[in-house]
XYZ file of N, CA and C in Angstrom:
621
model
N 4.841 -115.727 59.744
C 4.265 -114.388 59.730
C 4.787 -113.601 60.936
N 5.328 -112.414 60.667
C 5.853 -111.589 61.740
C 4.721 -111.035 62.602
N 4.968 -110.847 63.914
C 3.934 -110.257 64.754
C 3.644 -108.819 64.332
N 2.409 -108.383 64.548
C 2.028 -107.026 64.193
C 2.740 -106.013 65.071
N 3.128 -104.853 64.498
C 3.671 -103.785 65.336
C 2.563 -103.247 66.232
N 2.849 -103.062 67.487
C 1.817 -102.668 68.438
C 2.234 -101.421 69.205
N 1.256 -100.697 69.804
C 1.596 -99.532 70.636
C 2.469 -99.925 71.817
N 3.212 -98.956 72.329
C 4.040 -99.196 73.519
C 3.161 -99.423 74.736
N 2.106 -98.628 74.860
C 1.203 -98.743 76.001
C -0.142 -98.151 75.632
N -1.146 -98.449 76.433
C -2.486 -97.917 76.200
C -2.707 -96.701 77.095
N -3.342 -95.652 76.551
C -3.633 -94.485 77.396
C -4.703 -94.817 78.424
N -4.544 -94.311 79.641
C -5.480 -94.643 80.715
C -6.304 -93.440 81.167
N -5.710 -92.280 81.178
C -6.429 -91.095 81.622
C -7.120 -90.420 80.439
N -8.172 -89.632 80.731
C -8.942 -88.975 79.675
C -8.054 -88.068 78.820
N -7.129 -87.368 79.466
C -6.251 -86.461 78.726
C -5.369 -87.213 77.745
N -4.779 -88.322 78.200
C -3.908 -89.096 77.311
C -4.717 -89.802 76.228
N -5.928 -90.227 76.541
C -6.791 -90.830 75.523
C -7.126 -89.827 74.429
N -7.385 -88.593 74.842
C -7.669 -87.543 73.864
C -6.456 -87.286 72.983
N -5.264 -87.269 73.577
C -4.058 -87.035 72.793
C -3.818 -88.163 71.794
N -4.021 -89.400 72.228
C -3.836 -90.531 71.313
C -4.834 -90.455 70.160
N -6.062 -90.041 70.451
C -7.040 -89.894 69.376
C -6.604 -88.795 68.411
N -6.048 -87.705 68.919
C -5.518 -86.652 68.044
C -4.404 -87.201 67.148
N -3.540 -88.015 67.733
C -2.434 -88.607 66.972
C -2.977 -89.522 65.866
N -3.981 -90.326 66.194
C -4.547 -91.236 65.191
C -5.288 -90.462 64.102
N -5.981 -89.406 64.494
C -6.658 -88.577 63.490
C -5.639 -87.947 62.540
N -4.532 -87.469 63.097
C -3.483 -86.885 62.266
C -2.889 -87.939 61.322
N -2.669 -89.141 61.854
C -2.155 -90.233 61.013
C -3.105 -90.522 59.864
N -4.392 -90.569 60.166
C -5.399 -90.860 59.140
C -5.380 -89.815 58.035
N -5.331 -88.531 58.416
C -5.359 -87.471 57.410
C -4.106 -87.510 56.533
N -2.947 -87.772 57.145
C -1.708 -87.808 56.368
C -1.706 -89.005 55.422
N -2.197 -90.156 55.882
C -2.282 -91.320 55.003
C -3.168 -91.036 53.801
N -4.312 -90.382 54.050
C -5.222 -90.046 52.956
C -4.554 -89.119 51.940
N -3.796 -88.165 52.446
C -3.222 -87.128 51.588
C -1.918 -87.551 50.912
N -1.066 -88.261 51.653
C 0.292 -88.509 51.164
C 0.632 -89.982 50.984
N -0.190 -90.861 51.544
C 0.127 -92.275 51.476
C 1.198 -92.665 52.485
N 1.551 -93.938 52.470
C 2.504 -94.472 53.448
C 3.877 -93.817 53.329
N 4.332 -93.613 52.079
C 5.666 -93.051 51.869
C 5.783 -91.636 52.412
N 4.683 -90.900 52.401
C 4.714 -89.517 52.866
C 4.408 -89.356 54.337
N 4.240 -90.457 55.033
C 3.905 -90.393 56.454
C 5.116 -90.726 57.302
N 5.357 -89.945 58.337
C 6.381 -90.268 59.333
C 5.943 -89.680 60.665
N 6.619 -90.073 61.716
C 6.196 -89.651 63.056
C 6.340 -88.152 63.257
N 7.326 -87.517 62.602
C 7.465 -86.072 62.714
C 6.258 -85.365 62.116
N 5.807 -85.831 60.952
C 4.647 -85.220 60.307
C 3.387 -85.446 61.130
N 3.271 -86.630 61.706
C 2.104 -86.928 62.542
C 2.087 -86.015 63.764
N 3.225 -85.863 64.396
C 3.298 -85.010 65.580
C 2.936 -83.568 65.239
N 3.455 -83.064 64.120
C 3.155 -81.693 63.717
C 1.671 -81.508 63.446
N 1.060 -82.457 62.736
C -0.365 -82.350 62.421
C -1.223 -82.464 63.681
N -0.812 -83.303 64.609
C -1.582 -83.499 65.845
C -1.361 -82.380 66.857
N -0.297 -81.578 66.657
C -0.011 -80.514 67.604
C 0.601 -81.004 68.896
N 1.373 -82.088 68.805
C 2.043 -82.631 69.985
C 3.522 -82.817 69.656
N 4.311 -83.128 70.663
C 5.732 -83.362 70.424
C 5.948 -84.761 69.844
N 7.083 -84.921 69.170
C 7.431 -86.243 68.647
C 7.578 -87.228 69.807
N 8.098 -86.746 70.940
C 8.227 -87.606 72.108
C 6.888 -88.132 72.585
N 5.833 -87.318 72.452
C 4.502 -87.773 72.850
C 4.017 -88.893 71.940
N 4.333 -88.790 70.653
C 3.973 -89.871 69.721
C 4.718 -91.139 70.109
N 6.034 -91.037 70.333
C 6.841 -92.210 70.664
C 6.481 -92.801 72.019
N 5.875 -91.994 72.870
C 5.461 -92.511 74.178
C 4.447 -93.640 74.016
N 3.639 -93.565 72.945
C 2.595 -94.566 72.723
C 2.859 -95.440 71.493
N 3.552 -94.890 70.495
C 3.736 -95.621 69.235
C 5.212 -95.632 68.859
N 5.840 -96.817 68.812
C 7.271 -96.890 68.550
C 7.662 -96.567 67.106
N 6.727 -96.676 66.169
C 7.027 -96.414 64.755
C 5.719 -96.182 63.994
N 5.833 -95.843 62.727
C 4.620 -95.515 61.973
C 3.786 -96.757 61.669
N 4.408 -97.917 61.630
C 3.626 -99.137 61.399
C 2.680 -99.414 62.566
N 3.120 -99.105 63.774
C 2.236 -99.312 64.929
C 1.056 -98.348 64.890
N 1.232 -97.178 64.283
C 0.128 -96.236 64.111
C -0.927 -96.815 63.166
N -0.482 -97.457 62.098
C -1.423 -98.043 61.141
C -2.167 -99.214 61.778
N -1.451 -100.031 62.552
C -2.114 -101.112 63.283
C -3.196 -100.551 64.203
N -2.885 -99.444 64.876
C -3.857 -98.827 65.785
C -5.077 -98.311 65.028
N -4.872 -97.804 63.804
C -6.011 -97.361 62.996
C -6.902 -98.541 62.626
N -6.301 -99.676 62.304
C -7.090 -100.884 62.032
C -7.895 -101.279 63.273
N -7.259 -101.226 64.439
C -7.959 -101.598 65.670
C -9.099 -100.630 65.962
N -8.863 -99.340 65.712
C -9.922 -98.351 65.920
C -11.093 -98.621 64.988
N -10.793 -98.986 63.741
C -11.850 -99.302 62.785
C -12.667 -100.502 63.261
N -11.975 -101.540 63.746
C -12.681 -102.709 64.262
C -13.587 -102.349 65.425
N -13.111 -101.487 66.306
C -13.925 -101.061 67.438
C -15.143 -100.273 66.985
N -14.983 -99.451 65.941
C -16.116 -98.693 65.405
C -17.160 -99.629 64.806
N -16.706 -100.682 64.125
C -17.655 -101.620 63.526
C -18.402 -102.407 64.603
N -17.683 -102.777 65.669
C -18.365 -103.461 66.767
C -19.384 -102.534 67.421
N -19.017 -101.272 67.618
C -19.940 -100.320 68.237
C -21.204 -100.170 67.395
N -21.048 -100.188 66.064
C -22.214 -100.069 65.185
C -23.133 -101.278 65.337
N -22.555 -102.482 65.379
C -23.352 -103.696 65.567
C -23.989 -103.707 66.948
N -23.216 -103.327 67.947
C -23.714 -103.346 69.320
C -24.905 -102.407 69.482
N -24.829 -101.224 68.860
C -25.924 -100.255 68.958
C -27.190 -100.799 68.316
N -27.032 -101.479 67.189
C -28.189 -102.055 66.497
C -28.822 -103.158 67.330
N -28.016 -104.098 67.797
C -28.553 -105.265 68.479
C -28.988 -104.970 69.914
N -28.474 -103.898 70.480
C -28.878 -103.549 71.839
C -30.234 -102.846 71.871
N -30.630 -102.246 70.738
C -31.859 -101.455 70.707
C -32.834 -101.932 69.636
N -32.709 -103.187 69.248
C -33.492 -103.666 68.109
C -34.930 -104.031 68.460
N -35.225 -104.266 69.720
C -36.591 -104.627 70.094
C -37.004 -105.939 69.453
N -38.201 -105.966 68.903
C -38.754 -107.192 68.328
C -38.511 -107.254 66.826
N -37.308 -106.940 66.393
C -36.978 -106.986 64.977
C -37.073 -108.416 64.446
N -37.441 -108.529 63.168
C -37.330 -109.802 62.484
C -35.863 -110.025 62.119
N -35.551 -111.220 61.650
C -34.185 -111.509 61.209
C -33.765 -110.536 60.116
N -34.608 -110.347 59.116
C -34.246 -109.454 58.011
C -34.070 -108.019 58.498
N -34.901 -107.588 59.412
C -34.759 -106.227 59.942
C -33.447 -106.065 60.699
N -33.039 -107.102 61.433
C -31.733 -107.062 62.088
C -30.621 -106.920 61.048
N -30.680 -107.745 60.010
C -29.644 -107.709 58.979
C -29.607 -106.354 58.291
N -30.772 -105.828 57.960
C -30.846 -104.534 57.278
C -30.265 -103.426 58.156
N -30.566 -103.465 59.446
C -30.050 -102.438 60.360
C -28.534 -102.531 60.494
N -27.987 -103.770 60.559
C -26.540 -103.929 60.672
C -25.835 -103.455 59.407
N -26.345 -103.846 58.252
C -25.738 -103.424 56.987
C -25.763 -101.908 56.876
N -26.887 -101.302 57.197
C -26.989 -99.843 57.104
C -26.012 -99.170 58.060
N -25.903 -99.686 59.276
C -24.990 -99.096 60.256
C -23.544 -99.192 59.778
N -23.162 -100.329 59.185
C -21.799 -100.470 58.686
C -21.535 -99.560 57.496
N -22.501 -99.428 56.609
C -22.315 -98.537 55.464
C -22.133 -97.097 55.931
N -22.945 -96.684 56.879
C -22.823 -95.325 57.421
C -21.467 -95.130 58.085
N -21.038 -96.113 58.880
C -19.756 -96.002 59.579
C -18.586 -95.922 58.593
N -18.642 -96.666 57.512
C -17.566 -96.647 56.522
C -17.534 -95.337 55.739
N -18.656 -94.667 55.653
C -18.717 -93.431 54.876
C -18.217 -92.222 55.653
N -17.909 -92.403 56.952
C -17.363 -91.295 57.742
C -15.960 -90.947 57.269
N -15.134 -91.951 57.017
C -13.768 -91.748 56.535
C -13.497 -92.689 55.359
N -14.219 -92.508 54.256
C -14.107 -93.474 53.153
C -12.710 -93.573 52.561
N -12.004 -92.443 52.435
C -10.669 -92.490 51.838
C -9.696 -93.237 52.737
N -9.825 -93.051 54.040
C -8.967 -93.787 54.971
C -9.232 -95.277 54.869
N -10.497 -95.679 54.805
C -10.818 -97.098 54.701
C -10.241 -97.699 53.425
N -10.277 -96.934 52.346
C -9.695 -97.431 51.098
C -8.199 -97.672 51.253
N -7.520 -96.721 51.880
C -6.073 -96.860 52.079
C -5.766 -98.060 52.965
N -6.482 -98.190 54.081
C -6.209 -99.272 55.015
C -6.473 -100.638 54.394
N -7.591 -100.767 53.693
C -7.976 -102.081 53.162
C -7.185 -102.472 51.921
N -6.848 -101.510 51.080
C -6.170 -101.840 49.824
C -4.651 -101.883 49.963
N -4.104 -101.020 50.808
C -2.650 -100.911 50.892
C -2.058 -101.568 52.140
N -2.849 -101.674 53.222
C -2.285 -102.160 54.483
C -3.127 -103.234 55.150
N -3.693 -104.188 54.413
C -4.485 -105.217 55.078
C -3.654 -106.082 56.013
N -2.337 -106.148 55.772
C -1.467 -106.998 56.587
C -1.230 -106.418 57.970
N -1.671 -105.186 58.221
C -1.568 -104.618 59.564
C -2.840 -104.850 60.376
N -3.788 -105.575 59.805
C -5.033 -105.871 60.511
C -4.868 -107.203 61.238
N -5.150 -107.215 62.520
C -4.984 -108.441 63.307
C -5.960 -109.511 62.839
N -5.558 -110.799 62.874
C -6.496 -111.875 62.563
C -7.737 -111.767 63.434
N -8.884 -112.134 62.869
C -10.146 -111.970 63.591
C -10.119 -112.625 64.961
N -9.471 -113.795 65.060
C -9.474 -114.513 66.341
C -8.652 -113.793 67.406
N -7.799 -112.845 66.990
C -6.981 -112.113 67.942
C -7.525 -110.717 68.244
N -8.652 -110.380 67.638
C -9.219 -109.042 67.798
C -10.389 -109.074 68.774
N -10.291 -108.287 69.846
C -11.386 -108.237 70.821
C -12.663 -107.723 70.171
N -12.539 -106.711 69.305
C -13.727 -106.158 68.646
C -14.388 -107.199 67.754
N -13.584 -107.940 66.982
C -14.143 -108.973 66.110
C -14.805 -110.079 66.925
N -14.175 -110.466 68.005
C -14.756 -111.513 68.850
C -16.067 -111.055 69.478
N -16.129 -109.787 69.890
C -17.364 -109.259 70.457
C -18.476 -109.198 69.413
N -18.125 -108.772 68.189
C -19.111 -108.729 67.110
C -19.622 -110.133 66.810
N -18.700 -111.090 66.779
C -19.074 -112.480 66.509
C -20.087 -112.969 67.542
N -19.807 -112.731 68.813
C -20.702 -113.222 69.856
C -22.043 -112.525 69.810
N -22.044 -111.232 69.542
C -23.290 -110.483 69.438
C -24.180 -111.055 68.333
N -23.582 -111.305 67.170
C -24.365 -111.803 66.035
C -24.798 -113.242 66.275
N -23.921 -114.048 66.858
C -24.288 -115.431 67.181
C -25.497 -115.453 68.108
N -25.512 -114.589 69.113
C -26.656 -114.522 70.026
C -27.923 -114.105 69.286
N -27.790 -113.138 68.381
C -28.944 -112.678 67.605
C -29.496 -113.808 66.726
N -28.614 -114.539 66.065
C -29.075 -115.648 65.222
C -29.761 -116.713 66.062
N -29.273 -116.935 67.279
C -29.924 -117.899 68.159
C -31.353 -117.521 68.481
N -31.605 -116.212 68.579
C -32.970 -115.759 68.866
C -33.897 -115.926 67.660
N -33.299 -116.096 66.470
C -34.089 -116.281 65.243
C -33.883 -117.683 64.666
N -33.616 -118.650 65.538
C -33.262 -119.990 65.066
C -34.311 -120.579 64.141
N -35.580 -120.298 64.395
C -36.640 -120.903 63.585
C -36.719 -120.298 62.183
N -36.005 -119.196 61.921
C -36.001 -118.574 60.593
C -34.773 -118.964 59.778
N -33.864 -119.707 60.376
C -32.563 -119.969 59.753
C -32.461 -121.418 59.322
N -32.022 -121.612 58.072
C -31.879 -122.960 57.541
C -30.505 -123.557 57.744
N -29.515 -122.728 58.028
C -28.156 -123.233 58.243
C -28.094 -124.024 59.546
N -27.523 -125.229 59.518
C -27.536 -126.075 60.719
C -26.552 -125.652 61.805
N -25.441 -125.034 61.414
C -24.380 -124.687 62.360
C -24.357 -123.163 62.514
N -24.907 -122.661 63.607
C -24.980 -121.210 63.787
C -23.607 -120.582 63.991
N -22.684 -121.322 64.569
C -21.329 -120.813 64.750
C -20.675 -120.549 63.398
N -20.773 -121.524 62.503
C -20.233 -121.364 61.156
C -21.007 -120.285 60.398
N -22.324 -120.274 60.553
C -23.152 -119.284 59.860
C -22.780 -117.866 60.275
N -22.443 -117.682 61.544
C -22.040 -116.359 62.020
C -20.740 -115.931 61.368
N -19.792 -116.864 61.280
C -18.511 -116.550 60.638
C -18.712 -116.167 59.179
N -19.494 -116.950 58.460
C -19.755 -116.659 57.046
C -20.486 -115.328 56.894
N -21.480 -115.100 57.745
C -22.247 -113.859 57.679
C -21.350 -112.641 57.853
N -20.467 -112.680 58.840
C -19.559 -111.556 59.068
C -18.620 -111.339 57.892
N -18.079 -112.426 57.341
C -17.170 -112.287 56.211
C -17.921 -111.752 54.982
N -19.140 -112.221 54.745
C -19.940 -111.720 53.626
C -20.236 -110.238 53.802
N -20.678 -109.870 54.980
C -21.054 -108.479 55.222
C -19.843 -107.563 55.092
N -18.734 -107.983 55.642
C -17.509 -107.185 55.558
C -17.092 -106.980 54.105
N -17.064 -108.060 53.331
C -16.619 -107.970 51.936
C -17.566 -107.120 51.095
N -18.859 -107.326 51.269
C -19.829 -106.610 50.451
C -19.905 -105.131 50.830
N -19.829 -104.824 52.117
C -19.845 -103.418 52.527
C -18.593 -102.706 52.036
N -17.431 -103.342 52.152
C -16.210 -102.723 51.646
C -16.317 -102.480 50.144
N -16.843 -103.444 49.398
C -17.002 -103.268 47.962
C -17.968 -102.133 47.653
N -19.037 -102.035 48.424
C -20.026 -100.978 48.194
C -19.426 -99.597 48.413
N -18.559 -99.480 49.409
C -17.969 -98.177 49.733
C -16.809 -97.837 48.801
N -16.021 -98.848 48.411
C -14.781 -98.586 47.694
C -14.878 -98.739 46.183
N -15.689 -99.691 45.711
C -15.616 -100.063 44.298
C -16.952 -100.085 43.576
N -18.006 -99.575 44.166
C -19.321 -99.680 43.532
C -19.390 -98.817 42.275
N -19.815 -99.380 41.140
C -19.982 -98.590 39.920
C -21.032 -97.497 40.125
N -20.804 -96.355 39.531
C -21.688 -95.201 39.722
C -23.092 -95.458 39.193
N -23.235 -96.417 38.260
C -24.560 -96.664 37.678
C -25.517 -97.372 38.641
N -24.996 -97.884 39.742
C -25.850 -98.565 40.722
C -26.213 -97.604 41.852
N -27.492 -97.503 42.157
C -27.942 -96.631 43.239
C -27.521 -97.224 44.586
N -27.016 -96.402 45.497
C -26.607 -96.916 46.807
C -27.715 -97.692 47.522
N -28.948 -97.233 47.412
C -30.056 -97.931 48.083
C -30.257 -99.327 47.503
N -30.058 -99.470 46.186
C -30.200 -100.785 45.555
C -29.072 -101.718 45.987
N -27.855 -101.187 46.094
C -26.730 -102.000 46.555
C -26.982 -102.464 47.985
N -27.440 -101.565 48.830
C -27.711 -101.911 50.224
C -28.770 -103.005 50.306
N -29.829 -102.874 49.520
C -30.883 -103.893 49.532
C -30.343 -105.235 49.071
N -29.501 -105.230 48.050
C -28.957 -106.488 47.531
C -28.023 -107.159 48.539
N -27.279 -106.372 49.320
C -26.437 -106.957 50.364
C -27.305 -107.661 51.394
N -28.384 -107.004 51.802
C -29.300 -107.622 52.761
C -29.923 -108.881 52.165
N -30.302 -108.835 50.878
C -30.856 -110.019 50.207
C -29.868 -111.187 50.260
N -28.596 -110.892 50.003
C -27.579 -111.952 49.984
C -27.418 -112.577 51.370
N -27.353 -111.755 52.407
C -27.193 -112.270 53.766
C -28.427 -113.054 54.206
N -29.589 -112.498 53.931
C -30.837 -113.137 54.310
C -31.015 -114.468 53.574
N -30.686 -114.473 52.287
C -30.821 -115.698 51.506
C -29.898 -116.788 51.988
N -28.652 -116.422 52.331
C -27.708 -117.415 52.837
C -28.215 -118.040 54.126
N -28.663 -117.206 55.063
C -29.097 -117.739 56.360
C -30.305 -118.643 56.244
N -31.211 -118.303 55.365
C -32.453 -119.082 55.247
C -32.264 -120.367 54.440
N -31.217 -120.421 53.613
C -31.000 -121.602 52.797
C -30.534 -122.780 53.647
N -31.022 -123.950 53.343
C -30.572 -125.152 54.036
C -29.326 -125.715 53.372
N -28.719 -126.728 53.962
C -27.521 -127.350 53.380
C -27.794 -127.845 51.969
N -26.911 -127.480 51.057
C -27.017 -127.971 49.690
C -28.034 -127.284 48.825
N -28.742 -126.276 49.342
C -29.747 -125.569 48.521
C -29.151 -124.349 47.884
């Protein structure tokens, strides 16, 4: 497997961070409108209102821009989990799960067309979970939360349970945003996702 295309450097100052965000926003809009074939660094620079040299200063090619969009998405998902678990108070296990699912659904609905493009057409630009700081942070956050609810959980291995929980939540939320049949009410889909996660955690081995 070839290494992922990566940015040339990370922006450090507020001004350069703002410019990079403008570049990524422009990339996202062009991908939504024209797809991969219609995207190039010249078009991104024009949409972002910056020079092509400014784009190349941070991104060597358009593939590195798509990788950066995947990384930004991962960071947004971690921020959603972090906000829930940092302010959850005395939530029950199910309330934690419901809050996380709702936060992810809301976050995915901000740029639904972009998420569809990234997940369906460019999943190979997404870094493996073990190499993603955002994924690792989300994993640790959820593992800590499950530890606080140990007496409610039937799964014997919380480390494995956390991995399964994240993969289930990711798959089901993506399906809810991208492929849900119109005949199903969004609130019912959300409840069923929480039911699935809650049921898995509470089930013991072999049940």
